Amino acid sequence: MSAREAIKVSFVPLKEGGTAPLNKMNVAAALLETPEDIERRYDVLVQIGGKTVPVITLVRRALKGKDPLNTNTAEMALRWLGFKDIYARRRFDKETGQPLRFTREQIKATTI
């Protein structure tokens, strides 16, 4: 990583309003403390250095506990910083094999 890449900053919108700066150094430090998604609880994951971790958890730790507005904003910040190995798990109907589509209300009514 060059010095120029290390200081590249993405500003992440926060749930509480405003933005918070995110850079590769913060992400690298947070990666050391973020456990892999072994229990398959999260649907959007990033792979960095052979470790696959939840995007939202990694960014929250990199922002020192501040909550990103949503998973999409966290994912976009990581992509802008150059992390491209981001995966989204799809859920499929067991009977038809078709991808499931949830309404916003259904998503908000569930827990992880």
CSV table of C-alpha atoms in Angstrom, one decimal:
chain,number,residue,atom,x,y,z
A,1,MET,CA,0.0,0.0,0.0
A,2,SER,CA,1.5,3.3,-1.0
A,3,ALA,CA,1.4,6.4,1.2
A,4,ARG,CA,-1.2,8.0,-1.1
A,5,GLU,CA,-3.5,4.9,-0.8
A,6,ALA,CA,-3.1,4.9,3.0
A,7,ILE,CA,-4.3,8.4,3.4
A,8,LYS,CA,-7.3,8.1,1.0
A,9,VAL,CA,-10.4,9.0,3.0
A,10,SER,CA,-14.1,8.1,2.4
A,11,PHE,CA,-16.7,10.0,4.4
A,12,VAL,CA,-19.4,7.6,5.6
A,13,PRO,CA,-23.0,8.9,6.3
A,14,LEU,CA,-24.0,8.1,9.9
A,15,LYS,CA,-27.4,7.1,11.4
A,16,GLU,CA,-27.2,9.9,13.8
A,17,GLY,CA,-26.6,12.4,11.0
A,18,GLY,CA,-23.4,13.8,9.6
A,19,THR,CA,-20.5,11.8,8.3
A,20,ALA,CA,-17.3,10.2,9.7
A,21,PRO,CA,-14.0,9.7,7.9
A,22,LEU,CA,-12.9,6.2,7.0
A,23,ASN,CA,-9.5,5.2,5.7
A,24,LYS,CA,-7.6,2.0,4.9
A,25,MET,CA,-5.5,2.2,8.1
A,26,ASN,CA,-8.7,2.3,10.3
A,27,VAL,CA,-10.1,-0.6,8.3
A,28,ALA,CA,-6.9,-2.6,8.7
A,29,ALA,CA,-6.9,-2.0,12.5
A,30,ALA,CA,-10.6,-2.9,12.8
A,31,LEU,CA,-10.0,-6.1,10.7
A,32,LEU,CA,-7.8,-7.5,13.4
A,33,GLU,CA,-10.6,-7.2,16.0
A,34,THR,CA,-13.5,-8.3,13.7
A,35,PRO,CA,-14.5,-12.0,13.9
A,36,GLU,CA,-15.3,-13.9,10.7
A,37,ASP,CA,-18.9,-14.7,10.0
A,38,ILE,CA,-18.8,-18.3,10.9
A,39,GLU,CA,-22.4,-18.6,11.9
A,40,ARG,CA,-23.6,-17.1,8.6
A,41,ARG,CA,-25.6,-14.3,10.3
A,42,TYR,CA,-24.8,-11.5,7.9
A,43,ASP,CA,-25.7,-11.1,4.2
A,44,VAL,CA,-23.1,-8.6,3.0
A,45,LEU,CA,-19.5,-9.6,3.6
A,46,VAL,CA,-16.0,-8.4,2.5
A,47,GLN,CA,-12.9,-10.5,2.1
A,48,ILE,CA,-9.7,-8.8,3.1
A,49,GLY,CA,-6.4,-10.7,3.5
A,50,GLY,CA,-8.1,-14.0,3.4
A,51,LYS,CA,-10.5,-13.1,6.2
A,52,THR,CA,-14.3,-12.8,5.4
A,53,VAL,CA,-16.1,-10.4,7.8
A,54,PRO,CA,-19.4,-8.6,7.8
A,55,VAL,CA,-19.2,-5.2,6.1
A,56,ILE,CA,-21.4,-3.4,8.7
A,57,THR,CA,-19.4,-4.8,11.7
A,58,LEU,CA,-16.1,-4.0,10.1
A,59,VAL,CA,-17.0,-0.4,9.3
A,60,ARG,CA,-18.6,0.2,12.6
A,61,ARG,CA,-15.4,-0.9,14.4
A,62,ALA,CA,-13.3,1.2,12.0
A,63,LEU,CA,-15.5,4.2,12.9
A,64,LYS,CA,-14.9,3.6,16.6
A,65,GLY,CA,-18.5,2.5,17.3
A,66,LYS,CA,-20.3,5.0,15.2
A,67,ASP,CA,-23.1,3.5,13.1
A,68,PRO,CA,-23.1,3.9,9.3
A,69,LEU,CA,-26.4,4.9,7.9
A,70,ASN,CA,-26.9,1.4,6.4
A,71,THR,CA,-25.0,-1.5,5.0
A,72,ASN,CA,-25.1,0.0,1.5
A,73,THR,CA,-23.2,3.2,2.6
A,74,ALA,CA,-20.7,1.0,4.5
A,75,GLU,CA,-20.2,-1.1,1.4
A,76,MET,CA,-19.8,1.9,-0.9
A,77,ALA,CA,-17.2,3.4,1.4
A,78,LEU,CA,-15.1,0.2,1.4
A,79,ARG,CA,-15.4,0.0,-2.4
A,80,TRP,CA,-14.2,3.6,-2.8
A,81,LEU,CA,-11.2,2.8,-0.6
A,82,GLY,CA,-10.3,-0.1,-3.0
A,83,PHE,CA,-11.8,-3.1,-1.3
A,84,LYS,CA,-13.5,-4.9,-4.1
A,85,ASP,CA,-14.1,-8.4,-2.8
A,86,ILE,CA,-17.6,-7.8,-1.4
A,87,TYR,CA,-20.2,-10.5,-1.5
A,88,ALA,CA,-23.9,-10.5,-0.9
A,89,ARG,CA,-25.7,-13.7,0.1
A,90,ARG,CA,-29.0,-14.4,-1.5
A,91,ARG,CA,-31.8,-16.3,0.1
A,92,PHE,CA,-33.7,-18.8,-2.0
A,93,ASP,CA,-37.1,-20.4,-1.6
A,94,LYS,CA,-36.6,-24.1,-0.6
A,95,GLU,CA,-39.5,-25.3,-2.8
A,96,THR,CA,-39.2,-23.2,-5.9
A,97,GLY,CA,-35.5,-22.3,-5.9
A,98,GLN,CA,-36.4,-18.7,-6.7
A,99,PRO,CA,-34.6,-15.8,-5.0
A,100,LEU,CA,-36.6,-14.3,-2.1
A,101,ARG,CA,-37.5,-10.7,-2.2
A,102,PHE,CA,-38.3,-8.9,1.0
A,103,THR,CA,-40.3,-5.7,1.5
A,104,ARG,CA,-38.6,-3.0,3.6
A,105,GLU,CA,-41.2,-3.8,6.4
A,106,GLN,CA,-40.2,-7.5,6.4
A,107,ILE,CA,-36.5,-6.6,6.6
A,108,LYS,CA,-37.1,-4.2,9.5
A,109,ALA,CA,-39.2,-6.8,11.4
A,110,THR,CA,-36.3,-9.3,11.5
A,111,THR,CA,-33.3,-9.5,13.7
A,112,ILE,CA,-29.8,-10.8,13.0
